[in-house]
Amino acid sequence: MGLMLYLLGVLAMVLGIGASIALHEIGHLVPAKLFGVKCRQYMVGFGPTIWSRRRGETEYGIKAIPLGGYVRMIGMFPPRPSDPDGTVRASSTGRWSAMVDDARSAALEEIEPGDEDRVFYRLSTPKKVVVMLGGPVMNLLIGAVLITGLVTIHGVAEVRGAAVASVAQCITPATLSGTTPDCTGLPASPAAQAGLRAADRIESINGKPVTTPVDVGALVRPHAGEPVAMVVLRDGERVRLNVTPVATQVPTLNAEGEPVLDAAGSPVTEKVGLIGTTTSPILVNVPQPIGQAPPMIADMVTRTAGVLLRLPEKMVGVWQAAFGSQARDVEGPMSVVGVGRLAGEKASGMSVGPMLDQIEPVPFLINLLASLNIALFVFNLIPLMPLDGGHVLGALWEGLKRTIARVLHRPDPGYVDVAKGLPIAYAVSVVLIIMSVLIIYADIVKPVRL
């Protein structure tokens, strides 16, 4: 059963990622068709085609490697400014120039008679930006809808009490929490003597309500050697207990949680009462008004952008984790393999993190998919080809040049030759492939523990 649930979790995430990619490409396809651009292909995935059907002038299909997708629009690259419209120079010198001209030639060969006004490069700057931003914006909308649904329907986890996580059976000389292999000759802990049990929900101490784990320590510590009355909820019934905290000396901490030192530089201690338990928060999902969703979405976008800005540093951490003893950074990059692994572990009941283990599988998977879409939104805005942000930058540069020429009453400078950015696009693609291989390897040998 565990393996079946694991596979179902992975399958659910694969389908979610596939749907996100498909909708991303829809975000490009729909405005392109509305603006009259001829789209020859709409494909989800790369590599060999598994399935395809032609509808009108567009072939829709699924390919074998589900790591992306594309919409093939005719006329992505304009002819050289010095060449007649729709033609390309017969020969070029230099390896890079030849590569650029080959790509431009292939793009122009797709333009059939009657399609001259249906090419991408003839679109106005605003229309080009809308087409290229359609994909990332679709990912942002997917993430926003998922997050809004979680916030308003399922709710946000809030701490609404404290429960006993563990009970020490005896008191050790070093600490009053935890257990020892052999308690022979050691006094029983106050919690064990009173009959406290793991999973007991602490409702009140000396008549004062307990709303967080911090309240337990704050209400117990001042009563060293004095009995305190506790009310716990156990199996649906309230149980009243009397616990006498044992006195011990602990370092005094300031508001920042740092030890307070005396004039000689020695730690200041204080006598407090401990009962020998550890506590954990009780989380309750509380539905929020829809107005709470936008700040959460903005925070996710900001944090994701921060990770991308530190991507070189994060990749060093991935390398050190994959080939060394360093743990994976929970704020670092993760591949679809890592995301699928987390989904499978959560669905099968395996631990994915101390706090996240209390979240139900379905909300966890929805939140994971939302985070992935936010990451796709931010990542595709990087202003480098072949990413969408690189095409947006080319369109904006073209619009700026034409605007300046119009204001200064100069001749139209023409289309920006984005084909010249192909060497950068190939270099970026190689870097992305290397990074993907490294992250996938790290997700296999040293997965992220949230």
Short mmCIF file of C-alpha atoms in Angstrom, two decimals:
data_model
loop_
_atom_site.label_atom_id
_atom_site.label_comp_id
_atom_site.label_asym_id
_atom_site.label_seq_id
_atom_site.Cartn_x
_atom_site.Cartn_y
_atom_site.Cartn_z
CA MET A 1 0.00 0.00 0.00
CA GLY A 2 2.85 2.38 0.85
CA LEU A 3 4.46 1.90 -2.57
CA MET A 4 1.12 2.41 -4.31
CA LEU A 5 0.52 5.69 -2.45
CA TYR A 6 4.07 6.79 -3.21
CA LEU A 7 3.53 6.17 -6.94
CA LEU A 8 0.17 7.94 -6.82
CA GLY A 9 1.82 10.98 -5.25
CA VAL A 10 4.52 11.02 -7.93
CA LEU A 11 1.91 10.56 -10.67
CA ALA A 12 -0.21 13.40 -9.29
CA MET A 13 2.78 15.72 -9.33
CA VAL A 14 3.82 14.62 -12.85
CA LEU A 15 0.32 15.34 -14.12
CA GLY A 16 0.31 18.68 -12.31
CA ILE A 17 3.65 19.67 -13.82
CA GLY A 18 2.49 18.53 -17.26
CA ALA A 19 -0.68 20.60 -16.94
CA SER A 20 1.38 23.62 -15.83
CA ILE A 21 3.65 23.29 -18.87
CA ALA A 22 0.66 22.86 -21.18
CA LEU A 23 -1.05 25.96 -19.78
CA HIS A 24 2.21 27.90 -20.00
CA GLU A 25 2.32 27.21 -23.74
CA ILE A 26 -1.39 28.04 -24.03
CA GLY A 27 -0.43 31.43 -22.60
CA HIS A 28 1.79 31.92 -25.67
CA LEU A 29 -0.49 30.24 -28.20
CA VAL A 30 -3.75 32.09 -27.55
CA PRO A 31 -2.47 35.69 -27.89
CA ALA A 32 -0.29 34.72 -30.86
CA LYS A 33 -3.33 33.36 -32.71
CA LEU A 34 -5.43 36.37 -31.67
CA PHE A 35 -2.80 38.67 -33.19
CA GLY A 36 -2.79 36.67 -36.42
CA VAL A 37 0.56 34.89 -36.05
CA LYS A 38 0.64 31.51 -37.76
CA CYS A 39 1.48 28.78 -35.23
CA ARG A 40 2.66 25.56 -36.83
CA GLN A 41 3.13 23.49 -33.66
CA TYR A 42 2.01 23.38 -30.04
CA MET A 43 4.07 20.77 -28.17
CA VAL A 44 4.33 19.73 -24.52
CA GLY A 45 7.73 18.19 -23.90
CA PHE A 46 10.83 17.67 -26.03
CA GLY A 47 12.32 14.82 -27.99
CA PRO A 48 10.40 12.16 -29.94
CA THR A 49 6.69 12.79 -30.47
CA ILE A 50 4.44 10.37 -28.59
CA TRP A 51 1.11 11.69 -29.84
CA SER A 52 -0.01 14.48 -32.12
CA ARG A 53 -3.10 15.68 -33.99
CA ARG A 54 -3.47 18.48 -36.52
CA ARG A 55 -6.27 20.96 -36.01
CA GLY A 56 -6.39 23.54 -38.76
CA GLU A 57 -2.93 24.93 -39.37
CA THR A 58 -1.52 23.83 -35.97
CA GLU A 59 -0.19 20.44 -34.91
CA TYR A 60 -0.88 19.70 -31.23
CA GLY A 61 1.18 17.00 -29.57
CA ILE A 62 3.01 15.48 -26.59
CA LYS A 63 6.69 14.58 -26.65
CA ALA A 64 8.68 12.04 -24.66
CA ILE A 65 10.67 14.32 -22.31
CA PRO A 66 8.25 16.33 -20.10
CA LEU A 67 10.73 19.06 -19.16
CA GLY A 68 9.21 21.93 -21.07
CA GLY A 69 7.32 22.74 -24.23
CA TYR A 70 7.11 25.18 -27.11
CA VAL A 71 4.85 26.96 -29.60
CA ARG A 72 6.38 27.13 -33.06
CA MET A 73 5.44 30.52 -34.52
CA ILE A 74 6.60 31.43 -38.01
CA GLY A 75 8.92 34.39 -38.49
CA MET A 76 10.49 34.50 -35.04
CA PHE A 77 13.66 35.95 -36.62
CA PRO A 78 13.51 38.87 -39.06
CA PRO A 79 15.71 39.06 -42.19
CA ARG A 80 18.92 41.02 -41.98
CA PRO A 81 18.28 44.78 -42.10
CA SER A 82 20.42 44.91 -45.25
CA ASP A 83 18.54 42.06 -46.98
CA PRO A 84 15.20 42.32 -48.78
CA ASP A 85 12.26 41.43 -46.56
CA GLY A 86 11.74 37.66 -46.56
CA THR A 87 15.20 36.79 -47.86
CA VAL A 88 18.53 35.91 -46.31
CA ARG A 89 22.08 36.52 -47.48
CA ALA A 90 23.47 33.54 -49.39
CA SER A 91 26.75 33.32 -47.55
CA SER A 92 28.29 34.44 -44.27
CA THR A 93 31.73 34.40 -42.77
CA GLY A 94 32.56 33.11 -39.33
CA ARG A 95 31.17 30.20 -37.40
CA TRP A 96 28.74 32.24 -35.30
CA SER A 97 27.52 34.26 -38.27
CA ALA A 98 26.91 31.10 -40.24
CA MET A 99 24.98 29.58 -37.35
CA VAL A 100 22.83 32.70 -37.01
CA ASP A 101 22.15 32.83 -40.74
CA ASP A 102 21.24 29.14 -40.81
CA ALA A 103 18.66 29.69 -38.06
CA ARG A 104 17.32 32.80 -39.78
CA SER A 105 17.11 30.96 -43.10
CA ALA A 106 15.23 28.04 -41.50
CA ALA A 107 12.77 30.47 -39.92
CA LEU A 108 12.16 32.32 -43.18
CA GLU A 109 11.66 29.09 -45.12
CA GLU A 110 8.56 28.40 -43.01
CA ILE A 111 6.88 31.50 -44.43
CA GLU A 112 4.62 30.36 -47.25
CA PRO A 113 3.00 32.63 -49.85
CA GLY A 114 0.25 34.60 -48.14
CA ASP A 115 1.87 34.34 -44.69
CA GLU A 116 4.02 37.46 -45.05
CA ASP A 117 1.82 39.45 -42.64
CA ARG A 118 1.40 36.55 -40.20
CA VAL A 119 5.00 36.45 -38.94
CA PHE A 120 5.94 37.13 -35.35
CA TYR A 121 8.59 39.73 -36.09
CA ARG A 122 6.02 42.04 -37.73
CA LEU A 123 3.99 42.37 -34.53
CA SER A 124 4.09 45.66 -32.68
CA THR A 125 6.18 45.84 -29.52
CA PRO A 126 3.18 45.63 -27.14
CA LYS A 127 1.84 42.56 -28.96
CA LYS A 128 5.24 40.84 -28.88
CA VAL A 129 5.48 41.47 -25.15
CA VAL A 130 1.97 40.12 -24.58
CA VAL A 131 2.73 36.94 -26.53
CA MET A 132 6.02 36.25 -24.76
CA LEU A 133 4.75 37.16 -21.29
CA GLY A 134 1.63 35.03 -21.78
CA GLY A 135 3.43 31.87 -20.67
CA PRO A 136 5.00 33.17 -17.44
CA VAL A 137 1.84 35.06 -16.54
CA MET A 138 -0.14 31.83 -16.96
CA ASN A 139 2.18 30.16 -14.41
CA LEU A 140 1.65 33.09 -12.06
CA LEU A 141 -2.12 32.76 -12.43
CA ILE A 142 -1.96 29.01 -11.76
CA GLY A 143 0.09 29.60 -8.61
CA ALA A 144 -2.21 32.45 -7.51
CA VAL A 145 -5.38 30.37 -7.99
CA LEU A 146 -3.93 27.40 -6.09
CA ILE A 147 -2.66 29.55 -3.22
CA THR A 148 -5.94 31.48 -3.03
CA GLY A 149 -7.88 28.22 -2.89
CA LEU A 150 -5.70 26.89 -0.10
CA VAL A 151 -5.91 30.10 1.90
CA THR A 152 -9.67 30.63 1.60
CA ILE A 153 -10.95 27.03 1.56
CA HIS A 154 -8.45 24.84 3.38
CA GLY A 155 -7.08 27.64 5.54
CA VAL A 156 -3.71 28.59 6.95
CA ALA A 157 -2.18 26.53 9.73
CA GLU A 158 -2.20 28.47 13.01
CA VAL A 159 -0.91 27.39 16.41
CA ARG A 160 -3.92 26.75 18.62
CA GLY A 161 -2.50 24.90 21.58
CA ALA A 162 0.30 22.61 22.75
CA ALA A 163 0.59 18.84 23.04
CA VAL A 164 3.03 16.63 24.92
CA ALA A 165 5.54 15.34 22.35
CA SER A 166 7.54 13.10 24.72
CA VAL A 167 7.84 12.32 28.42
CA ALA A 168 11.19 11.68 30.09
CA GLN A 169 10.94 8.62 32.32
CA CYS A 170 13.68 9.82 34.66
CA ILE A 171 15.82 12.80 35.47
CA THR A 172 19.43 12.72 34.30
CA PRO A 173 22.19 14.85 35.78
CA ALA A 174 22.69 16.73 32.52
CA THR A 175 19.13 17.48 31.56
CA LEU A 176 15.56 17.07 32.61
CA SER A 177 14.29 16.34 29.11
CA GLY A 178 14.83 13.30 26.98
CA THR A 179 15.25 9.69 28.06
CA THR A 180 18.14 7.43 29.04
CA PRO A 181 18.64 3.79 28.11
CA ASP A 182 18.62 2.80 31.80
CA CYS A 183 16.88 4.81 34.51
CA THR A 184 18.08 2.57 37.34
CA GLY A 185 18.91 4.66 40.39
CA LEU A 186 17.55 7.85 38.89
CA PRO A 187 14.40 9.60 40.14
CA ALA A 188 11.35 9.53 37.93
CA SER A 189 10.57 12.78 36.16
CA PRO A 190 7.70 14.87 37.56
CA ALA A 191 5.78 14.33 34.31
CA ALA A 192 6.16 10.54 34.53
CA GLN A 193 5.14 10.53 38.21
CA ALA A 194 2.03 12.58 37.44
CA GLY A 195 1.01 10.29 34.58
CA LEU A 196 1.46 12.64 31.65
CA ARG A 197 1.50 10.85 28.30
CA ALA A 198 2.70 11.66 24.81
CA ALA A 199 -0.10 13.18 22.68
CA ASP A 200 -1.86 14.69 25.71
CA ARG A 201 -3.19 18.09 24.74
CA ILE A 202 -2.41 20.61 27.49
CA GLU A 203 -5.43 22.85 27.96
CA SER A 204 -4.49 24.80 31.08
CA ILE A 205 -1.88 25.13 33.84
CA ASN A 206 -2.97 26.54 37.19
CA GLY A 207 -6.19 27.68 35.57
CA LYS A 208 -4.46 29.66 32.81
CA PRO A 209 -5.10 28.57 29.21
CA VAL A 210 -2.27 27.17 27.11
CA THR A 211 -2.34 28.42 23.51
CA THR A 212 1.27 27.76 22.39
CA PRO A 213 4.18 25.54 23.50
CA VAL A 214 5.86 28.67 24.86
CA ASP A 215 3.03 29.02 27.38
CA VAL A 216 3.93 25.66 28.95
CA GLY A 217 7.43 26.77 29.89
CA ALA A 218 6.27 30.21 30.97
CA LEU A 219 3.66 28.74 33.34
CA VAL A 220 5.81 25.88 34.73
CA ARG A 221 9.26 27.45 35.18
CA PRO A 222 8.32 29.88 38.01
CA HIS A 223 6.96 27.05 40.20
CA ALA A 224 10.03 25.00 41.10
CA GLY A 225 9.11 22.68 43.98
CA GLU A 226 5.48 23.81 43.95
CA PRO A 227 2.62 21.65 42.66
CA VAL A 228 0.85 22.95 39.59
CA ALA A 229 -2.56 21.84 38.39
CA MET A 230 -2.75 20.73 34.77
CA VAL A 231 -5.78 19.91 32.64
CA VAL A 232 -5.07 17.78 29.57
CA LEU A 233 -7.32 16.40 26.87
CA ARG A 234 -6.73 12.65 26.39
CA ASP A 235 -8.79 10.51 24.01
CA GLY A 236 -11.56 13.10 24.06
CA GLU A 237 -11.75 13.30 27.86
CA ARG A 238 -10.38 15.95 30.20
CA VAL A 239 -7.91 14.63 32.76
CA ARG A 240 -6.76 16.66 35.78
CA LEU A 241 -3.21 16.12 37.00
CA ASN A 242 -0.95 17.61 39.68
CA VAL A 243 2.70 17.98 38.71
CA THR A 244 5.49 19.28 40.95
CA PRO A 245 8.31 20.79 38.83
CA VAL A 246 11.80 19.98 40.02
CA ALA A 247 14.20 22.87 40.57
CA THR A 248 17.25 23.25 38.36
CA GLN A 249 19.68 26.01 37.38
CA VAL A 250 19.60 27.18 33.77
CA PRO A 251 21.28 30.09 31.96
CA THR A 252 19.32 33.33 31.93
CA LEU A 253 18.52 34.47 28.38
CA ASN A 254 17.86 37.98 27.12
CA ALA A 255 15.11 39.01 24.69
CA GLU A 256 17.25 37.85 21.75
CA GLY A 257 17.68 34.40 23.30
CA GLU A 258 21.35 34.96 24.14
CA PRO A 259 22.89 34.09 27.56
CA VAL A 260 23.16 36.98 29.99
CA LEU A 261 26.71 37.48 31.36
CA ASP A 262 27.77 39.03 34.68
CA ALA A 263 30.57 41.55 35.18
CA ALA A 264 33.16 38.78 35.14
CA GLY A 265 31.84 37.40 31.85
CA SER A 266 30.29 34.30 33.41
CA PRO A 267 26.78 33.18 32.45
CA VAL A 268 24.02 34.29 34.82
CA THR A 269 21.80 31.42 35.92
CA GLU A 270 18.39 31.23 37.48
CA LYS A 271 16.43 28.58 39.32
CA VAL A 272 13.47 27.32 37.35
CA GLY A 273 11.11 24.39 37.48
CA LEU A 274 11.03 21.66 34.83
CA ILE A 275 8.74 18.64 34.57
CA GLY A 276 10.58 16.53 31.97
CA THR A 277 8.48 16.91 28.83
CA THR A 278 8.89 18.24 25.33
CA THR A 279 5.92 19.89 23.67
CA SER A 280 4.84 20.45 20.09
CA PRO A 281 2.41 22.98 18.61
CA ILE A 282 -1.13 21.99 17.72
CA LEU A 283 -1.86 23.34 14.26
CA VAL A 284 -5.40 24.18 13.15
CA ASN A 285 -6.30 25.20 9.61
CA VAL A 286 -8.16 28.49 9.74
CA PRO A 287 -9.79 29.75 6.47
CA GLN A 288 -8.70 33.29 5.67
CA PRO A 289 -10.40 36.12 3.77
CA ILE A 290 -9.42 36.36 0.12
CA GLY A 291 -7.53 39.55 0.84
CA GLN A 292 -4.87 37.51 2.66
CA ALA A 293 -3.88 35.69 -0.55
CA PRO A 294 -2.16 38.52 -2.52
CA PRO A 295 0.43 39.27 0.21
CA MET A 296 1.26 35.56 0.44
CA ILE A 297 1.65 35.30 -3.34
CA ALA A 298 3.82 38.42 -3.42
CA ASP A 299 5.98 36.97 -0.65
CA MET A 300 6.45 33.72 -2.59
CA VAL A 301 7.45 35.67 -5.72
CA THR A 302 9.90 37.82 -3.73
CA ARG A 303 11.54 34.85 -2.01
CA THR A 304 11.80 32.94 -5.29
CA ALA A 305 13.41 35.95 -6.97
CA GLY A 306 15.86 36.15 -4.09
CA VAL A 307 16.87 32.53 -4.65
CA LEU A 308 17.44 33.20 -8.36
CA LEU A 309 19.59 36.24 -7.61
CA ARG A 310 21.81 34.00 -5.47
CA LEU A 311 21.67 31.08 -7.90
CA PRO A 312 25.47 30.74 -8.34
CA GLU A 313 25.87 30.55 -4.57
CA LYS A 314 22.98 28.08 -4.34
CA MET A 315 24.51 25.86 -7.04
CA VAL A 316 27.76 25.72 -5.06
CA GLY A 317 25.71 24.48 -2.12
CA VAL A 318 24.05 21.85 -4.33
CA TRP A 319 27.50 20.64 -5.47
CA GLN A 320 28.81 20.47 -1.90
CA ALA A 321 25.72 18.54 -0.81
CA ALA A 322 25.85 16.14 -3.76
CA PHE A 323 29.56 15.33 -3.43
CA GLY A 324 30.20 16.13 0.23
CA SER A 325 28.66 15.99 3.68
CA GLN A 326 26.81 19.31 3.57
CA ALA A 327 23.01 19.16 3.89
CA ARG A 328 20.76 20.47 1.12
CA ASP A 329 19.51 24.02 1.47
CA VAL A 330 15.71 24.00 1.80
CA GLU A 331 15.69 27.38 -0.01
CA GLY A 332 17.85 26.05 -2.84
CA PRO A 333 16.87 24.86 -6.32
CA MET A 334 15.12 21.53 -6.79
CA SER A 335 14.43 19.52 -9.94
CA VAL A 336 11.22 17.81 -11.00
CA VAL A 337 12.79 14.62 -9.62
CA GLY A 338 13.06 16.19 -6.18
CA VAL A 339 9.55 17.60 -6.37
CA GLY A 340 8.19 14.21 -7.40
CA ARG A 341 10.07 12.53 -4.58
CA LEU A 342 8.61 14.90 -2.00
CA ALA A 343 5.14 14.30 -3.44
CA GLY A 344 5.56 10.52 -3.24
CA GLU A 345 6.92 10.61 0.30
CA LYS A 346 4.10 12.80 1.53
CA ALA A 347 1.41 10.73 -0.18
CA SER A 348 2.80 7.51 1.31
CA GLY A 349 2.98 8.92 4.84
CA MET A 350 6.77 9.27 4.98
CA SER A 351 8.28 12.20 6.88
CA VAL A 352 9.08 15.27 4.79
CA GLY A 353 9.87 17.62 7.68
CA PRO A 354 9.00 18.11 11.37
CA MET A 355 6.38 20.83 10.84
CA LEU A 356 5.12 19.81 7.39
CA ASP A 357 4.32 16.29 8.58
CA GLN A 358 1.19 17.74 10.21
CA ILE A 359 -0.15 18.97 6.85
CA GLU A 360 -2.49 16.68 4.94
CA PRO A 361 -1.13 15.22 1.66
CA VAL A 362 -3.53 16.98 -0.75
CA PRO A 363 -2.90 20.55 0.55
CA PHE A 364 0.82 19.76 0.66
CA LEU A 365 0.83 18.68 -3.01
CA ILE A 366 -1.25 21.70 -4.05
CA ASN A 367 1.14 24.04 -2.25
CA LEU A 368 4.11 22.27 -3.85
CA LEU A 369 2.61 22.69 -7.32
CA ALA A 370 1.81 26.34 -6.62
CA SER A 371 5.41 26.97 -5.54
CA LEU A 372 6.67 25.30 -8.72
CA ASN A 373 4.49 27.55 -10.89
CA ILE A 374 5.70 30.65 -9.06
CA ALA A 375 9.28 29.46 -9.70
CA LEU A 376 8.51 28.97 -13.41
CA PHE A 377 7.05 32.49 -13.57
CA VAL A 378 10.11 34.11 -12.04
CA PHE A 379 12.64 31.93 -13.88
CA ASN A 380 11.16 32.63 -17.32
CA LEU A 381 11.45 36.37 -16.72
CA ILE A 382 15.26 36.17 -16.76
CA PRO A 383 16.19 38.50 -19.69
CA LEU A 384 18.29 35.94 -21.56
CA MET A 385 17.38 33.90 -24.61
CA PRO A 386 16.02 31.26 -25.04
CA LEU A 387 13.89 32.19 -22.01
CA ASP A 388 10.77 34.28 -22.49
CA GLY A 389 12.41 37.22 -20.76
CA GLY A 390 15.09 37.33 -23.47
CA HIS A 391 12.47 37.73 -26.20
CA VAL A 392 10.68 40.37 -24.13
CA LEU A 393 13.95 42.29 -23.78
CA GLY A 394 14.47 42.17 -27.56
CA ALA A 395 10.93 43.48 -28.16
CA LEU A 396 11.35 46.29 -25.63
CA TRP A 397 14.70 47.29 -27.16
CA GLU A 398 13.08 47.41 -30.59
CA GLY A 399 10.24 49.54 -29.27
CA LEU A 400 12.67 51.91 -27.55
CA LYS A 401 14.76 52.38 -30.69
CA ARG A 402 11.70 53.10 -32.80
CA THR A 403 10.29 55.50 -30.22
CA ILE A 404 13.57 57.45 -30.07
CA ALA A 405 13.74 57.56 -33.87
CA ARG A 406 10.16 58.82 -34.08
CA VAL A 407 10.74 61.54 -31.46
CA LEU A 408 13.93 62.69 -33.20
CA HIS A 409 12.26 62.46 -36.65
CA ARG A 410 14.78 59.91 -37.85
CA PRO A 411 14.15 56.98 -40.22
CA ASP A 412 12.63 53.83 -38.77
CA PRO A 413 15.56 51.68 -37.54
CA GLY A 414 13.61 48.51 -38.42
CA TYR A 415 13.35 45.26 -36.54
CA VAL A 416 15.85 44.26 -33.87
CA ASP A 417 17.82 41.27 -35.13
CA VAL A 418 17.15 38.91 -32.20
CA ALA A 419 18.82 36.12 -34.18
CA LYS A 420 22.14 37.65 -33.14
CA GLY A 421 21.32 36.50 -29.61
CA LEU A 422 21.37 32.84 -30.62
CA PRO A 423 24.97 32.23 -29.47
CA ILE A 424 23.93 33.48 -26.03
CA ALA A 425 20.83 31.29 -26.21
CA TYR A 426 22.92 28.21 -26.97
CA ALA A 427 25.35 29.04 -24.17
CA VAL A 428 22.48 29.56 -21.71
CA SER A 429 20.94 26.26 -22.81
CA VAL A 430 24.19 24.40 -22.15
CA VAL A 431 24.47 25.99 -18.69
CA LEU A 432 20.85 25.08 -17.90
CA ILE A 433 21.42 21.47 -18.98
CA ILE A 434 24.51 21.17 -16.76
CA MET A 435 22.67 22.73 -13.82
CA SER A 436 19.69 20.43 -14.35
CA VAL A 437 21.87 17.32 -14.38
CA LEU A 438 23.61 18.41 -11.16
CA ILE A 439 20.34 19.21 -9.37
CA ILE A 440 18.73 15.94 -10.49
CA TYR A 441 21.76 14.00 -9.23
CA ALA A 442 21.63 15.86 -5.91
CA ASP A 443 17.88 15.18 -5.60
CA ILE A 444 18.63 11.47 -5.96
CA VAL A 445 21.64 11.10 -3.63
CA LYS A 446 20.90 13.94 -1.15
CA PRO A 447 17.23 14.97 -1.35
CA VAL A 448 15.88 18.12 0.25
CA ARG A 449 14.32 17.68 3.70
CA LEU A 450 11.82 20.49 4.23
#
